[in-house]
Tab-separated table of C-alpha atoms in Angstrom:
chain	number	residue	atom	x	y	z
A	13	MET	CA	-49.454	51.335	92.311
A	14	SER	CA	-49.398	54.481	94.301
A	15	TYR	CA	-48.328	54.942	97.739
A	16	VAL	CA	-49.362	57.413	100.686
A	17	ASP	CA	-47.424	58.165	103.706
A	18	GLN	CA	-48.921	57.001	106.973
A	19	PRO	CA	-48.041	58.457	110.568
A	20	GLY	CA	-44.858	57.220	112.091
A	21	PRO	CA	-41.173	57.061	110.520
A	22	GLY	CA	-40.378	55.055	107.651
A	23	ARG	CA	-44.054	53.491	107.285
A	24	VAL	CA	-45.229	53.578	103.610
A	25	VAL	CA	-48.347	51.530	102.793
A	26	PRO	CA	-50.008	50.916	99.566
A	27	ALA	CA	-53.050	53.183	98.747
A	28	GLN	CA	-56.448	51.607	98.416
A	29	PRO	CA	-57.623	51.557	94.664
A	30	VAL	CA	-60.934	53.544	93.973
A	31	THR	CA	-63.391	51.330	92.184
A	32	THR	CA	-66.519	52.442	90.318
A	33	GLN	CA	-69.459	50.200	90.149
A	34	VAL	CA	-70.884	49.559	86.649
A	35	ILE	CA	-74.318	48.098	86.071
A	36	GLU	CA	-73.809	44.934	84.240
A	37	TYR	CA	-76.564	43.833	81.537
A	38	HIS	CA	-77.107	40.190	80.861
A	39	ASP	CA	-79.562	40.648	78.061
A	40	ARG	CA	-78.344	41.694	74.492
A	41	VAL	CA	-81.708	42.448	73.186
A	42	ARG	CA	-83.487	45.668	74.410
A	43	TRP	CA	-86.934	45.999	73.188
A	44	GLY	CA	-87.436	49.238	74.739
A	45	PRO	CA	-84.663	51.109	72.708
A	46	ILE	CA	-85.706	49.119	69.445
A	47	VAL	CA	-89.206	50.340	69.907
A	48	ALA	CA	-88.181	53.829	70.355
A	49	GLY	CA	-85.882	53.515	67.241
A	50	LEU	CA	-88.836	52.011	65.379
A	51	VAL	CA	-91.128	54.970	66.063
A	52	VAL	CA	-88.312	57.365	65.012
A	53	ALA	CA	-87.669	55.563	61.647
A	54	ILE	CA	-91.448	55.397	60.792
A	55	GLY	CA	-92.008	59.193	61.864
A	56	THR	CA	-88.849	60.178	59.926
A	57	GLN	CA	-89.790	58.280	56.869
A	58	LEU	CA	-93.338	59.716	56.795
A	59	VAL	CA	-92.101	63.385	57.108
A	60	LEU	CA	-89.405	62.881	54.466
A	61	SER	CA	-91.743	61.035	52.072
A	62	SER	CA	-94.381	63.690	52.388
A	63	LEU	CA	-91.831	66.426	51.893
A	64	GLY	CA	-90.611	64.732	48.602
A	65	ALA	CA	-94.175	64.257	47.414
A	66	ALA	CA	-95.179	67.793	48.216
A	67	LEU	CA	-92.047	69.021	46.156
A	68	GLY	CA	-92.712	66.779	43.230
A	69	LEU	CA	-96.247	67.686	42.976
A	70	SER	CA	-95.483	71.332	43.408
A	71	ALA	CA	-93.034	71.200	40.687
A	72	ILE	CA	-95.729	69.523	38.317
A	73	ALA	CA	-98.310	72.020	39.219
A	74	THR	CA	-96.177	74.936	38.337
A	75	SER	CA	-94.586	73.207	35.173
A	76	ASP	CA	-95.501	74.682	31.606
A	77	ALA	CA	-95.579	71.230	30.181
A	78	PRO	CA	-96.842	69.006	33.192
A	79	ARG	CA	-97.257	65.801	30.967
A	80	SER	CA	-93.713	65.895	29.648
A	81	SER	CA	-92.067	66.404	33.157
A	82	SER	CA	-94.340	64.131	35.048
A	83	ASP	CA	-92.281	61.046	34.413
A	84	ASP	CA	-88.928	62.875	35.505
A	85	ILE	CA	-90.397	64.178	38.637
A	86	GLY	CA	-92.222	60.773	39.250
A	87	SER	CA	-88.737	59.200	39.049
A	88	ALA	CA	-87.098	61.578	41.419
A	89	ILE	CA	-89.928	61.273	43.974
A	90	GLY	CA	-89.171	57.313	43.601
A	91	ILE	CA	-85.484	57.849	44.236
A	92	TRP	CA	-86.193	60.450	47.057
A	93	THR	CA	-88.527	57.864	48.894
A	94	ILE	CA	-85.746	55.320	48.897
A	95	LEU	CA	-83.064	57.815	50.114
A	96	SER	CA	-85.641	58.794	52.725
A	97	LEU	CA	-86.047	55.186	53.958
A	98	PHE	CA	-82.212	54.689	54.352
A	99	ALA	CA	-81.989	58.133	56.210
A	100	SER	CA	-84.887	56.924	58.543
A	101	LEU	CA	-83.400	53.417	59.259
A	102	PHE	CA	-80.005	55.364	60.158
A	103	ALA	CA	-81.949	57.731	62.575
A	104	GLY	CA	-83.778	54.715	64.089
A	105	GLY	CA	-80.627	52.914	64.474
A	106	TRP	CA	-78.818	55.702	66.170
A	107	VAL	CA	-81.579	56.373	68.585
A	108	THR	CA	-81.609	52.580	69.417
A	109	ALA	CA	-78.132	52.768	70.342
A	110	ARG	CA	-78.244	56.126	72.129
A	111	THR	CA	-81.076	54.825	74.216
A	112	SER	CA	-79.514	51.234	75.085
A	113	GLY	CA	-77.540	52.610	78.058
A	114	PRO	CA	-74.245	50.703	78.626
A	115	ILE	CA	-73.687	48.287	75.857
A	116	THR	CA	-71.194	46.491	73.825
A	117	ARG	CA	-70.495	47.582	70.378
A	118	ASN	CA	-71.677	44.205	69.091
A	119	GLY	CA	-74.868	44.438	71.133
A	120	ALA	CA	-75.538	47.879	69.554
A	121	LEU	CA	-75.208	46.262	66.097
A	122	LEU	CA	-77.350	43.545	67.078
A	123	ASN	CA	-80.073	45.746	68.459
A	124	GLY	CA	-79.920	47.963	64.988
A	125	ALA	CA	-80.275	44.729	63.148
A	126	ILE	CA	-83.452	43.651	64.835
A	127	LEU	CA	-84.770	47.288	64.323
A	128	TRP	CA	-84.198	46.825	60.545
A	129	ALA	CA	-85.895	43.461	60.596
A	130	THR	CA	-88.824	44.879	62.620
A	131	THR	CA	-89.345	47.502	60.362
A	132	LEU	CA	-89.153	45.277	57.374
A	133	ALA	CA	-91.734	42.908	59.003
A	134	LEU	CA	-94.077	45.782	60.003
A	135	GLY	CA	-93.865	47.263	56.455
A	136	SER	CA	-94.664	44.131	54.842
A	137	TYR	CA	-97.466	43.577	57.180
A	138	LEU	CA	-99.117	46.687	56.450
A	139	LEU	CA	-98.566	46.328	52.625
A	140	ALA	CA	-100.371	43.054	52.871
A	141	SER	CA	-103.093	44.440	55.075
A	142	GLY	CA	-103.792	47.238	52.628
A	143	VAL	CA	-104.268	44.525	49.650
A	144	SER	CA	-106.334	42.236	51.951
A	145	GLY	CA	-108.419	45.295	52.708
A	146	ALA	CA	-108.839	46.225	49.237
A	147	LEU	CA	-109.857	42.842	48.459
A	148	GLY	CA	-112.363	42.672	51.417
A	149	VAL	CA	-114.035	45.907	50.086
A	150	LEU	CA	-114.332	44.523	46.761
A	151	GLY	CA	-115.890	41.143	48.127
A	152	THR	CA	-118.440	43.012	50.403
A	153	ASN	CA	-119.757	45.207	47.412
A	154	PRO	CA	-121.692	43.486	44.965
A	155	ASP	CA	-121.674	46.268	42.227
A	156	LEU	CA	-117.835	46.235	42.321
A	157	THR	CA	-117.679	42.584	42.031
A	158	ASP	CA	-120.049	42.364	39.300
A	159	ARG	CA	-118.135	45.179	37.303
A	160	ALA	CA	-114.730	43.205	37.954
A	161	GLY	CA	-116.230	40.228	36.765
A	162	ARG	CA	-117.339	41.653	33.512
A	163	ASN	CA	-113.997	43.131	32.914
A	164	ILE	CA	-112.330	39.686	33.340
A	165	PRO	CA	-112.029	37.945	29.903
A	166	ASN	CA	-113.412	34.290	29.253
A	167	GLN	CA	-110.149	33.090	28.276
A	168	LEU	CA	-106.599	34.214	29.336
A	169	PRO	CA	-104.594	35.775	26.520
A	170	LYS	CA	-101.807	33.404	25.176
A	171	VAL	CA	-98.247	34.554	26.165
A	172	SER	CA	-95.526	33.887	23.717
A	173	ALA	CA	-92.056	32.694	24.640
A	174	ASP	CA	-90.583	36.304	24.432
A	175	GLN	CA	-93.587	37.860	26.536
A	176	ALA	CA	-92.730	34.958	29.245
A	177	ARG	CA	-89.053	35.859	29.204
A	178	ASP	CA	-89.690	39.515	29.766
A	179	ILE	CA	-92.410	39.032	32.419
A	180	ALA	CA	-89.852	36.681	34.207
A	181	GLY	CA	-86.926	39.243	33.571
A	182	ASN	CA	-89.135	41.995	35.129
A	183	ALA	CA	-89.826	39.834	37.943
A	184	ALA	CA	-86.343	39.107	38.372
A	185	ARG	CA	-85.392	42.657	38.233
A	186	GLY	CA	-88.184	43.473	41.088
A	187	GLY	CA	-86.954	40.741	43.349
A	188	TRP	CA	-82.929	41.974	43.084
A	189	SER	CA	-84.194	45.366	43.540
A	190	PHE	CA	-85.899	44.354	46.756
A	191	ALA	CA	-83.151	42.145	47.936
A	192	ILE	CA	-80.446	44.899	47.269
A	193	GLY	CA	-82.909	47.536	48.688
A	194	ALA	CA	-83.190	45.448	51.898
A	195	LEU	CA	-79.457	45.011	52.492
A	196	LEU	CA	-78.764	48.703	51.904
A	197	GLY	CA	-81.460	49.294	54.582
A	198	LEU	CA	-79.666	46.857	56.980
A	199	GLY	CA	-76.464	48.664	56.362
A	200	ALA	CA	-78.200	52.006	57.040
A	201	ALA	CA	-79.573	50.876	60.182
A	202	LEU	CA	-76.157	49.267	61.564
A	203	GLY	CA	-74.528	52.473	60.414
A	204	GLY	CA	-76.752	54.449	62.758
A	205	ALA	CA	-76.268	52.032	65.708
A	206	PHE	CA	-72.487	52.144	65.136
A	207	VAL	CA	-72.470	55.969	65.130
A	208	GLY	CA	-74.863	56.146	68.042
A	209	SER	CA	-72.642	53.722	70.086
A	210	LYS	CA	-69.592	55.718	69.692
A	211	ASP	CA	-70.490	58.430	72.118
A	212	ASN	CA	-72.455	56.022	74.304
A	213	ARG	CA	-71.158	54.373	77.321
A	214	ILE	CA	-69.197	51.173	75.932
A	215	VAL	CA	-68.808	48.415	78.103
A	216	ASP	CA	-66.558	45.235	77.307
A	217	GLU	CA	-67.900	41.704	77.525
A	218	ARG	CA	-67.498	41.445	81.184
A	219	GLY	CA	-69.516	44.617	81.870
A	220	ARG	CA	-66.372	47.049	82.638
């Protein structure tokens, strides 16, 4: 506590504390910053994926043996796409935290997790819409439907036990890869939100 001298002999009174008003937010989920982070994540993903595809295709076009190098370049493009997805989620989480205003660290991480879930749901919806759109085009075009019907065998080929195990193994690897990739994407979004909230205005649970 500080003191100031007042006029008059021997009179010392405590100084009035200076208070600063802080706006307290009662909502933890802020959709405006989440949408902003979602737009940044999608834009970053599109730019990085296009850059990786352009570099890979340019390497194939200028290669002396395009057939032998196409597999390696295709794998590199796939890895680049995954890394660009993590980078875009990190950037989206950072933007979400930076545009949230005064917020707790836990609130920033919560909004980053919702950004990740929204991105995953939107990506799944777009993928499903693309598949259903292709099926719709097939159904409305009689020529394509007839060709597809002629290519379908009358009897399904018999699958041996070893082939069934291979199919199940491939499906399991695909499922595990998706689950691990989704969790890594969540980590990227949370990491971006954590970094973005470090320099932001952090308040405690009471809004101070």
